[in-house]
C-alpha atoms as one frame of an Amber mdcrd trajectory, in Angstrom:
protein
 -49.396 -11.338  46.649 -49.613 -13.299  43.436 -49.219 -17.054  43.607 -46.500
 -18.811  41.553 -49.160 -20.202  39.234 -50.185 -16.683  38.217 -46.630 -15.774
  37.178 -46.696 -17.459  33.770 -45.820 -16.332  30.300 -49.046 -15.816  28.422
 -47.256 -16.257  25.115 -46.418 -19.864  25.895 -49.990 -20.622  26.875 -51.294
 -19.112  23.649 -48.744 -21.080  21.620 -49.702 -24.287  23.406 -53.373 -23.655
  22.689 -52.646 -23.052  18.998 -50.604 -26.241  18.694 -53.281 -28.285  20.422
 -55.905 -26.873  18.050 -53.811 -27.533  14.904 -51.177 -30.245  15.448 -50.099
 -30.089  11.801 -49.065 -26.433  11.897 -45.616 -25.454  10.707 -43.051 -24.696
  13.408 -39.535 -23.313  13.211 -36.804 -23.804  15.792 -33.497 -21.942  15.721
 -30.550 -22.218  18.072 -29.164 -19.131  19.780 -25.593 -19.831  18.741 -23.861
 -18.107  15.850 -22.920 -21.338  14.151 -24.016 -22.279  10.692 -26.113 -25.261
  11.880 -29.196 -25.634   9.670 -32.463 -24.714  11.367 -35.087 -27.403  11.781
 -38.691 -26.869  10.716 -41.761 -29.090  10.899 -44.222 -28.813   8.042 -47.224
 -31.099   8.090 -45.549 -33.484  10.503 -42.374 -33.769   8.405 -38.997 -32.366
   9.434 -37.489 -29.873   7.005 -33.976 -28.425   7.440 -33.326 -24.831   6.464
 -29.729 -24.029   5.509 -29.001 -20.498   6.766 -25.257 -20.618   6.130 -25.315
 -19.397   2.523 -25.233 -15.757   3.571 -22.236 -16.356   5.834 -20.418 -18.260
   3.093 -21.046 -15.382   0.699 -19.577 -12.934   3.200 -16.527 -15.131   3.692
 -15.931 -15.317  -0.064 -16.235 -11.554  -0.426 -13.770 -11.018   2.424 -11.017
 -13.160   0.870 -10.016 -10.188  -1.283  -9.547  -8.088   1.843  -7.279 -10.433
   3.767  -9.797 -11.995   6.120 -11.514  -8.784   7.208 -15.296  -8.535   7.050
 -16.329  -4.921   6.526 -19.874  -4.120   7.518 -22.254  -2.429   5.127 -21.945
  -1.741   1.418 -18.903  -0.269  -0.298 -20.671   3.115  -0.521 -20.865   3.428
   3.276 -18.293   4.846   5.669 -18.370   1.685   7.812 -17.105  -0.352   4.859
 -13.797   1.547   4.709 -13.515   2.097   8.445 -12.310  -1.465   9.006  -9.353
  -0.842   6.676  -8.066   1.812   9.098  -8.711  -0.220  12.243  -5.123  -0.140
  13.505  -3.391   1.524  16.435  -0.122   3.442  16.682   1.804   0.507  18.140
   0.952  -1.711  15.173   1.850   0.967  12.632   5.210   1.657  14.298   5.954
  -2.053  14.450   5.241  -2.411  10.745   7.335   0.629   9.862  10.163  -0.790
  11.953   9.856  -4.121  10.183   9.975  -2.409   6.777  13.178  -0.465   7.489
  14.925  -3.375   9.225  14.077  -6.522   7.248  15.573  -9.726   8.582  16.233
 -12.907   6.576  13.562 -15.513   7.125  10.995 -13.030   8.487   8.026 -12.687
   6.165   6.509  -9.211   6.488   2.951 -10.487   6.037   3.208 -13.289   8.582
   5.312 -11.514  11.218   3.875  -7.996  11.069   0.487  -7.958   9.360  -0.798
 -11.132  11.045  -3.978 -11.346   8.929  -4.828  -7.721   9.780  -3.634  -5.556
   6.868  -4.454  -1.875   6.935  -4.511   1.122   4.608  -3.782   3.713   7.284
  -0.012   3.224   7.273   0.436   2.944   3.486  -1.745   6.001   2.856   0.141
   8.317   5.207   3.506   6.932   4.128   2.689   7.803   0.505   1.402  11.271
   1.473   4.513  11.979   3.550   6.781  10.712   0.791   5.076  12.971  -1.767
   5.731  16.121   0.245   9.212  15.085   1.379  10.327  14.416  -2.204   8.777
  17.613  -3.589  10.006  19.903  -0.793  13.465  18.335  -0.643  13.765  18.637
  -4.411  12.983  22.360  -4.243  15.526  22.908  -1.478  18.111  20.895  -3.368
  17.626  23.048  -6.452  17.892  26.217  -4.381  21.098  25.108  -2.655  22.713
  23.963  -5.886  22.004  27.343  -7.521  23.109  29.330  -4.506  25.626  31.931
  -5.548  24.485  32.003  -9.150  23.544  35.648  -9.877  21.452  34.711 -12.900
  19.225  32.312 -10.921  15.942  33.524  -9.454  14.227  31.099  -7.061  10.664
  30.152  -7.896   8.709  27.564  -5.848   7.904  24.653  -8.129   4.530  23.565
  -6.809   3.905  21.374  -9.835   6.432  18.941  -8.406   3.972  18.062  -5.638
   1.414  17.020  -8.249   3.943  15.006 -10.220   5.239  13.269  -7.086   1.679
  12.446  -5.966   0.735  10.954  -9.328   3.897   8.857  -9.615   3.979   7.558
  -6.044   0.276   6.777  -5.692   0.111   5.140  -9.110   3.066   2.974  -8.167
   1.603   2.128  -4.752  -1.678   0.986  -6.347  -1.102  -0.148  -9.925   1.957
  -2.292  -9.259   0.292  -4.190  -6.356  -2.760  -4.744  -8.572  -0.541  -6.224
 -11.254   1.396  -8.393  -8.787  -1.756  -9.610  -7.064  -3.465 -10.363 -10.377
  -0.426 -12.257 -11.674  -0.080 -14.319  -8.501  -3.811 -15.073  -8.552  -3.532
 -16.249 -12.152  -0.513 -18.423 -11.352  -2.337 -19.786  -8.322  -5.074 -21.020
 -10.641  -2.561 -22.475 -13.099  -0.359 -24.103 -10.444  -2.401 -25.432  -7.532
   0.571 -25.665  -5.188   1.217 -21.910  -5.375  -0.164 -19.821  -2.521  -0.875
 -16.138  -2.539  -1.786 -13.011  -0.628  -4.953 -10.982  -0.674  -5.111  -7.712
  -2.563  -5.132  -5.685   0.654  -2.069  -7.527   1.969  -0.210  -6.843  -1.284
  -1.037  -3.124  -1.169  -0.041  -2.998   2.494   3.372  -4.552   1.821   4.117
  -2.121  -1.001   2.976   0.863   1.045   5.153   0.078   4.047   8.138  -0.772
   1.830   8.255   2.899   0.747   8.816   4.188   4.289  12.622   4.019   3.982
  12.519   6.583   1.165  11.167   9.313   3.451  14.417   9.897   5.409  16.390
   9.129   2.259  14.663  11.924   0.304  15.434  14.367   3.107  19.117  13.426
   3.050  19.171  13.936  -0.729  19.230  17.679   0.004  22.949  17.364   0.718
  24.588  18.518  -2.543  27.011  15.624  -3.019  26.252  13.246  -5.849  28.288
  10.385  -4.454  26.351  10.597  -1.175  23.007  10.708  -2.969  23.758   7.610
  -5.027  25.045   5.802  -1.940  21.816   6.610  -0.095  19.695   5.482  -3.020
  21.503   2.142  -3.225  21.085   1.549   0.515  17.381   2.484   0.355  16.781
   0.214  -2.647  18.470  -2.726  -0.919  16.418  -2.286   2.273  13.126  -1.652
   0.531  13.665  -4.326  -2.086  14.538  -6.863   0.604  11.083  -6.393   2.147
   9.431  -7.253  -1.165  11.737 -10.160  -1.988  11.424 -11.758   1.465   7.648
 -11.386   1.252   6.928 -12.638  -2.267   9.680 -15.215  -2.728   8.005 -17.825
  -0.456   4.916 -17.500  -2.656   6.537 -17.743  -6.093   9.269 -20.269  -5.301
   6.776 -23.138  -5.713   6.286 -22.072  -9.330   8.647 -22.998 -12.135  12.178
 -21.731 -11.669  12.081 -19.403 -14.665   8.728 -17.911 -13.671   9.778 -17.448
 -10.043  13.028 -15.676 -10.910  11.335 -13.524 -13.562   8.641 -12.443 -11.089
  11.108 -11.408  -8.400  13.363  -9.630 -10.902  10.388  -7.689 -12.273   9.368
  -6.591  -8.774  12.904  -5.393  -8.000  13.325  -3.614 -11.344  10.056  -1.683
 -10.962  11.067  -0.693  -7.450  14.463   0.452  -8.706  12.907   2.525 -11.490
  10.796   4.401  -8.961  13.787   5.329  -6.809  16.103   6.245  -9.686  13.349
   8.187 -11.450  12.621  10.297  -8.370  16.322  10.965  -7.904  16.897  11.989
 -11.512  13.831  14.224 -11.814  13.567  15.921  -8.411  17.281  16.120  -7.541
  19.011  17.188 -10.701  22.519  18.508 -10.423  22.865  22.002 -11.785  25.637
  22.405 -14.303  27.181  25.858 -14.245  28.740  27.031 -17.483  31.440  29.569
 -16.763  30.838  32.857 -18.435  33.482  33.649 -21.002  34.487  37.167 -21.942
  33.614  38.153 -25.483  36.498  37.745 -27.851  37.725  40.885 -29.559  39.383
  40.882 -32.900  42.206  43.361 -33.484  41.253  46.182 -35.742  43.902  46.852
 -38.412  45.400  50.285 -38.166  45.956  52.008 -41.443  49.339  53.526 -41.665
  49.733  56.582 -43.785  52.759  56.817 -45.944  54.421  60.108 -46.403  54.928
  61.233 -49.868  58.320  62.543 -50.513
């Protein structure tokens, strides 16, 4: 059986022998914690501190754009985008519920996103809205032309492409513009806060969820009902945006704050009204009129006496 003295780490003995042979050798000591404490090194008998926190600070700065998330790997890797979809069904349903039932004083970012924005919900909401608008528009056209003998139904697949371009451009370009404007105002006015780009996209994506059931109900061929539904949907969806961005812009000048909120609401209104006018047009039937006939004069023959 080996004695306790034999159970020694040979590495430590070799290190001790090297240090005793060359006391002025350079040594490096690092703590096992994940903190950003500078590492201490001894070079020629003098203590030198190595700052290893620059890499972590660079990662923190790069993650500010993404709302506090730190994706691993480069942007060309799958792991980079995987963190944007790191959300479960309960969180998505809670955010959808918060977007269709906005309450005064409840900021969507603070009460539902909680520093964990995602792209999973906004992506599938936009995809679902594209197909619901295109399919409902086709059915609406078919029902409105029902009974018209001169109408021949043809599936309008190009409407899917048009709906996809309009909805996805709105869900991405408008948040980019809003985020860029708020970032610029944040630099001009130090007291103004702001949201990350991912949080802005997330808010806009979830705010469109109310239009999915609304587009299905637009199939009902009553114009007064369609316009009532569109007003209700615009109020609900616009309230999500106003309650979210007003706390950010209200610290700006009064004119700039009001103009920003009005612009957000107007762009949101244009999307809803544009989809209604293009995909759910009301067919106007022109009654067929019988061709008019002109009386033909009848020549009367006179009898010669």
